[in-house]
Short mmCIF file of C-alpha atoms in Angstrom, two decimals:
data_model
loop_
_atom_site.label_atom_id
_atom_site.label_comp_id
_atom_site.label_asym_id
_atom_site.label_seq_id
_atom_site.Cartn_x
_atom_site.Cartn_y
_atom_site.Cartn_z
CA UNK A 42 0.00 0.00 0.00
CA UNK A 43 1.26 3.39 -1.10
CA UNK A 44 1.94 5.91 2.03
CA UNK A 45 2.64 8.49 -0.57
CA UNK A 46 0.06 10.48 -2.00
CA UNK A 47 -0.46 13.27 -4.27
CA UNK A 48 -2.32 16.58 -4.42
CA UNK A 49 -1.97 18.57 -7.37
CA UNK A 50 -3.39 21.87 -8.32
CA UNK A 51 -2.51 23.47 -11.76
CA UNK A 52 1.50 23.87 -11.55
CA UNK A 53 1.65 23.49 -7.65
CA UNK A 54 1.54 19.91 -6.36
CA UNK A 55 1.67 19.01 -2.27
CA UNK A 56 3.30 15.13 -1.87
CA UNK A 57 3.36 13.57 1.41
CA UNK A 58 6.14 11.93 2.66
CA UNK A 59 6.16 8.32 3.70
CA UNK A 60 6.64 7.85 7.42
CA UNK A 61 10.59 6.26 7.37
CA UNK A 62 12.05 7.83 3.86
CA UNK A 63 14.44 4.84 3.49
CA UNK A 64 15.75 2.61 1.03
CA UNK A 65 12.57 0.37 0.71
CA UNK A 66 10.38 3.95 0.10
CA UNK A 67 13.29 6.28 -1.59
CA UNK A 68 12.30 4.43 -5.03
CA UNK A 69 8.84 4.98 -4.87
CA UNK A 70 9.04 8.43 -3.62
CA UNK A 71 11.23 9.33 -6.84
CA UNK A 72 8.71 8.04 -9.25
CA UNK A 73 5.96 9.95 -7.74
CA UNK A 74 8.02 13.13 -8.16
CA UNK A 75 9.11 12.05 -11.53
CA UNK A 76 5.32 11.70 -12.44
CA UNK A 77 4.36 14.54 -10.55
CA UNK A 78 6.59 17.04 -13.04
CA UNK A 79 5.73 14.96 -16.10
CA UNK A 80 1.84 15.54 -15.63
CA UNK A 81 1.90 19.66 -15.48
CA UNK A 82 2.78 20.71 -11.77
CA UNK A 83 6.28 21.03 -11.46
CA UNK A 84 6.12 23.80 -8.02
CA UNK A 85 6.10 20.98 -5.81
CA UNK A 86 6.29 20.87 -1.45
CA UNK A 87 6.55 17.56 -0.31
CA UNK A 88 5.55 17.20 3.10
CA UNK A 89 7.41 15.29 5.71
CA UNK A 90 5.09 16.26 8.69
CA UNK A 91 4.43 12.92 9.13
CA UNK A 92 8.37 11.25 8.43
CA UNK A 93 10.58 10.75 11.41
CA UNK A 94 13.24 9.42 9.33
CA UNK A 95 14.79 9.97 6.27
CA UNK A 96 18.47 8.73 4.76
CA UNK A 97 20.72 9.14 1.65
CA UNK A 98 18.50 7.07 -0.39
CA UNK A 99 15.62 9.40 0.48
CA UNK A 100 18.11 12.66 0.30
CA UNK A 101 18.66 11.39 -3.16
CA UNK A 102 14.90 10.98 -4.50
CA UNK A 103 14.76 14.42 -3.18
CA UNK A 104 17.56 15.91 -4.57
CA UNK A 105 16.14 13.66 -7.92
CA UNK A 106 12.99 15.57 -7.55
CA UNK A 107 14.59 18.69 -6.94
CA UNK A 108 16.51 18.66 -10.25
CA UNK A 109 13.34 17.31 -12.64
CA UNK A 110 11.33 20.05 -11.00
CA UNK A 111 13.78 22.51 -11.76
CA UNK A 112 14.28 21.29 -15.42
CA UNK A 113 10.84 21.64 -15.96
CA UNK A 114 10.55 25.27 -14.90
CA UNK A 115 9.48 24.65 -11.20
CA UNK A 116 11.08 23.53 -7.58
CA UNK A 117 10.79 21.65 -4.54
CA UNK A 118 10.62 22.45 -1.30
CA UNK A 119 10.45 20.91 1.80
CA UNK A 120 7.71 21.14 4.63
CA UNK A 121 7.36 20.41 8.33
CA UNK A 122 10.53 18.60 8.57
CA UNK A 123 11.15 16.80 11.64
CA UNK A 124 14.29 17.22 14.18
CA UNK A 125 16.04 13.90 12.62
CA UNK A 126 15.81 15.21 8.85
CA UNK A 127 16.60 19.05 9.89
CA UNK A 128 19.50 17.37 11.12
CA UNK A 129 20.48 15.54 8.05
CA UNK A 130 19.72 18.25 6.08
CA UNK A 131 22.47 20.10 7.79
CA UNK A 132 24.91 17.50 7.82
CA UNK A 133 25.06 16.76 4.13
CA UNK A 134 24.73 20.71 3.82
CA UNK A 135 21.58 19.79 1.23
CA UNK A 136 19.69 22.41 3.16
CA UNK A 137 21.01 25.01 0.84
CA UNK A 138 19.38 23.82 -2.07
CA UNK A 139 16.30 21.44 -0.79
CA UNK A 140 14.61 24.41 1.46
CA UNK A 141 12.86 23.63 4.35
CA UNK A 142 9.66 25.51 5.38
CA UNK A 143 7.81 25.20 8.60
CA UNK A 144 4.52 24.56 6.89
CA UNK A 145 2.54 23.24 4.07
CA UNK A 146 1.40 26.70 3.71
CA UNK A 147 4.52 28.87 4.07
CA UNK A 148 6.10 26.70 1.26
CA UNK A 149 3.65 26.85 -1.56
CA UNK A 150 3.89 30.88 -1.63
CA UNK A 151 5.30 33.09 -3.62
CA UNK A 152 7.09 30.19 -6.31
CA UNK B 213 30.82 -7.86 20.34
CA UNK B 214 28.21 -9.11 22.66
CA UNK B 215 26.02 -6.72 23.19
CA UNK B 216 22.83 -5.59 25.14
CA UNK B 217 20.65 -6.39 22.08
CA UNK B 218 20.92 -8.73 18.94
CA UNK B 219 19.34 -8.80 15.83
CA UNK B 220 20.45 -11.61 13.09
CA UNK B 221 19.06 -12.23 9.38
CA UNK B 222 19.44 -11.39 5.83
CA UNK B 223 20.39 -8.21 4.58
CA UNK B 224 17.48 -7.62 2.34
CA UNK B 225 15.42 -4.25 2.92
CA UNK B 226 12.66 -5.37 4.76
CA UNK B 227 15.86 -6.12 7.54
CA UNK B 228 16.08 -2.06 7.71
CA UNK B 229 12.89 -2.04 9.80
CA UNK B 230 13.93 -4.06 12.34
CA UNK B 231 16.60 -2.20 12.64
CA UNK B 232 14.61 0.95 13.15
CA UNK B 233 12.09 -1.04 15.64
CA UNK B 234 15.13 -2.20 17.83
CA UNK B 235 16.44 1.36 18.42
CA UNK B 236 12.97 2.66 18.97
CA UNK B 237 13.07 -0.46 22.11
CA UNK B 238 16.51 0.97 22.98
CA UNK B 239 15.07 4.51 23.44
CA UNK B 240 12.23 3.28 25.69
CA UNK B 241 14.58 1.20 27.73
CA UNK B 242 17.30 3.90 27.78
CA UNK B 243 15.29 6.70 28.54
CA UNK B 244 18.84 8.08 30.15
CA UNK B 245 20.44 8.26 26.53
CA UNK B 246 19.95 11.73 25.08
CA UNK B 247 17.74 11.75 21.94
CA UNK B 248 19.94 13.76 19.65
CA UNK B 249 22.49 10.40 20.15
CA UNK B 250 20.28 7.51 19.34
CA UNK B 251 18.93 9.50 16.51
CA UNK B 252 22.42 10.13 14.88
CA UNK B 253 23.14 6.95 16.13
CA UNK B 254 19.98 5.70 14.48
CA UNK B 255 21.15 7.23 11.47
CA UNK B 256 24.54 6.07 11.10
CA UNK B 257 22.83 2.65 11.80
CA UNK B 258 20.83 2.63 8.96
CA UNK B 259 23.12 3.95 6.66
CA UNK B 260 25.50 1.27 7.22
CA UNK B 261 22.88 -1.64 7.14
CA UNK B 262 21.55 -0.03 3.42
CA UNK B 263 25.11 0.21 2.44
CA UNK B 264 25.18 -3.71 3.21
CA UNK B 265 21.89 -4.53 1.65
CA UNK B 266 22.75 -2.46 -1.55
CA UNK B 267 26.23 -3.91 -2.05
CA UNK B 268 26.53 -6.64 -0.06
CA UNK B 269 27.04 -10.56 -2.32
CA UNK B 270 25.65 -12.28 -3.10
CA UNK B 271 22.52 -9.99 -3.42
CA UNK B 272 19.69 -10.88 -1.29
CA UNK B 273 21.54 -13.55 0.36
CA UNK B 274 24.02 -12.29 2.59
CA UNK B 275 23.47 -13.54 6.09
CA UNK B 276 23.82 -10.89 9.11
CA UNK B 277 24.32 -9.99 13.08
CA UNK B 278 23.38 -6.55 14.49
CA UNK B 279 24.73 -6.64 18.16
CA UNK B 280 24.33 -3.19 20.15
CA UNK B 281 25.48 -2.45 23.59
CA UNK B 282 24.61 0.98 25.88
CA UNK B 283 27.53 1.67 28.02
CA UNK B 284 27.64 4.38 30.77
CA UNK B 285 29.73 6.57 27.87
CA UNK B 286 28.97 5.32 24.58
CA UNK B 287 26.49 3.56 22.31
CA UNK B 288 28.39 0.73 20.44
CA UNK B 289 27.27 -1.65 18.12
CA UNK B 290 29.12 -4.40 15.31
CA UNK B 291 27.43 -5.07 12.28
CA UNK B 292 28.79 -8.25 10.83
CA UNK B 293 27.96 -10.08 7.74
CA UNK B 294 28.89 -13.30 5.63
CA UNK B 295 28.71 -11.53 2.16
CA UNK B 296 31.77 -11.08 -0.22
CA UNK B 297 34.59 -8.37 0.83
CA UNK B 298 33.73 -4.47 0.18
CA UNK B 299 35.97 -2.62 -2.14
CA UNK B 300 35.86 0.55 -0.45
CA UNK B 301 36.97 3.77 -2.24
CA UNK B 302 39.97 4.60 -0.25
CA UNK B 303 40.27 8.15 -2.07
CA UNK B 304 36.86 9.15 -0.47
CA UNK B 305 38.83 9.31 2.72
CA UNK B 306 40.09 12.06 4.40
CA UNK B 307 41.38 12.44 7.97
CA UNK B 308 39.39 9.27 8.37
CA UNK B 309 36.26 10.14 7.53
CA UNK B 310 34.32 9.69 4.34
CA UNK B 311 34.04 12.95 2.50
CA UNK B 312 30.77 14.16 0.92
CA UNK B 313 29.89 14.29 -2.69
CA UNK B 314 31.62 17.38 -4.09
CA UNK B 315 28.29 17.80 -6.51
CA UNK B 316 25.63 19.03 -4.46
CA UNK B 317 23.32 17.57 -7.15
CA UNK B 318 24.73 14.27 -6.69
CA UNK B 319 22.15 11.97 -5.75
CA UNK B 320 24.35 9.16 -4.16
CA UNK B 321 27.47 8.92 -2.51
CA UNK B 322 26.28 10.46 1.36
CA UNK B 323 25.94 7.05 2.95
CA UNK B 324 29.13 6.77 4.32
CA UNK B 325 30.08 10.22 4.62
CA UNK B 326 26.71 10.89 6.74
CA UNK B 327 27.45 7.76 8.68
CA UNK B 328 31.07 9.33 9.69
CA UNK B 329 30.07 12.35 10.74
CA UNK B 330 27.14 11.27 13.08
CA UNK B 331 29.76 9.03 14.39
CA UNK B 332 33.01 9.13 16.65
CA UNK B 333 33.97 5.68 15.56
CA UNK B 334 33.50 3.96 12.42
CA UNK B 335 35.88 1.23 10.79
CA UNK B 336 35.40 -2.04 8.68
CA UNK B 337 37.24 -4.71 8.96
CA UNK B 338 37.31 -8.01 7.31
CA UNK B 339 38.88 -10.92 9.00
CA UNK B 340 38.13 -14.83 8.45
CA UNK B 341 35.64 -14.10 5.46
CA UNK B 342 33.63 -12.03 7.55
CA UNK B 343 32.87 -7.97 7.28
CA UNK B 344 32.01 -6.36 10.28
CA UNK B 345 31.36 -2.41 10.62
CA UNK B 346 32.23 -1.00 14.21
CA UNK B 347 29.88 2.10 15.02
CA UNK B 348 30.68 4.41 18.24
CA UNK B 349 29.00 7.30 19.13
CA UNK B 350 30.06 8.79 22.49
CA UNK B 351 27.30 10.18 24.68
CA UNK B 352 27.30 13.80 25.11
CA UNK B 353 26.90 15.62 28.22
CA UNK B 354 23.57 17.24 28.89
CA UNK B 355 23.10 20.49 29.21
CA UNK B 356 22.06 21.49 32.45
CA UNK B 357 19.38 24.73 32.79
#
């Protein structure tokens, strides 16, 4: 069963993040974004309100994501990231180019 | 290393969860061990494991032992494994540590860089056709208010 799901509206599209963004889920999560930029909405926040845990795998579906999105016109950003992926973020220094916003909300403004 | 908590079986993906569902039972039985080490520990963990279900041979079928120990000043734990040797790129080392990708695009390459740095400890070895990863963190101090 997927734990990833989709919301798209026009250009802008919201994905959720699964709830460990690891090896088995990494794969999946790049397809969606793939997808997600090949059907029209390439302004994409993928929320990870609801992952505790995310590792290079996942770092690289979003970085992945990141560069389709950008190829196509549009970005990704990052949502309600928890302490454990903040963390990461910072350690691999990725938090310079995959931005993280507090909310769902404060990242789908102003694209 | 025998340690406080074992975990044996194949290095397939599914593995990675068990993994993840032991150190959540450390952190409820260690309630002592500061959260900010178990989850870089946690991390470092999980990179290593992935690193041995992604490369370890033969594929699928690489037999495993996760032993983890909580000691007054560290968390320690041996991953061992049955697969084939690793052949480790020796020229992503520097001052014994795994350096980042220098592309910030790059979309592999972090595993055991991340793993280093969320670490205080981390060597392979590979003695009597047997790998075994040796993770240390050292538990920080906390800060008083």
């Amino acid at each position: 069963m997927s734990t990833i799901e989709v919301r798209t509206e026009g250009r802008q599209a919201v994905v959720t993040g699964p709830p460990r963004l690891n090896m088995t889920a990494a794969p999946q999560l790049r397809e969606v974004l793939a997808q997600t930029v090949a059907h029209g909405s390439p302004q994409i926040v993928v929320d990870l309100g609801g992952t505790t845990f995310v590792d290079s795998s996942g770092l690289g579906a979003l970085v992945g994501g990141l560069k389709t999105a950008r190829q196509a016109g549009g970005d990704l950003r990052l949502a309600a990231v928890s302490d454990q992926v903040m963390t990461v973020l910072t350690l691999t220094s990725l938090h310079r180019v995959l931005r993280p916003f507090p909310t769902v909300e404060d990242a789908s403004r102003e694209w | 290393m025998s340690g406080d908590y074992t975990l044996r079986g194949l290095s397939v993906p599914e593995s990675l969860d068990q993994l993840h569902d032991l150190l959540q039972q450390v952190a409820e039985e260690h309630e002592s061990v500061e959260a900010t080490d178990l989850m870089l520990f946690e991390t470092a963990v999980i990179e290593i494991a992935g690193n041995v279900v992604e490369h370890g041979r033969p594929h699928g079928n690489v037999a495993w032992t996760f032993d983890l120990a909580v000691l007054p000043d560290r968390l320690a734990a041996v991953l061992s494994d049955d697969g084939q040797a690793y052949d480790l790129d020796e020229e992503q080392m520097a001052d014994g540590r795994w350096a980042m990708p220098e592309d910030t695009f790059a979309e592999d390459g972090r595993g055991l860089a991340l793993a280093s740095v969320a670490l205080d400890e981390l060597d392979y070895q590979r003695t009597g056709g047997i790998n075994s990863w040796t993770m240390v963190r050292l538990r920080r101090e906390v800060a008083q208010p």
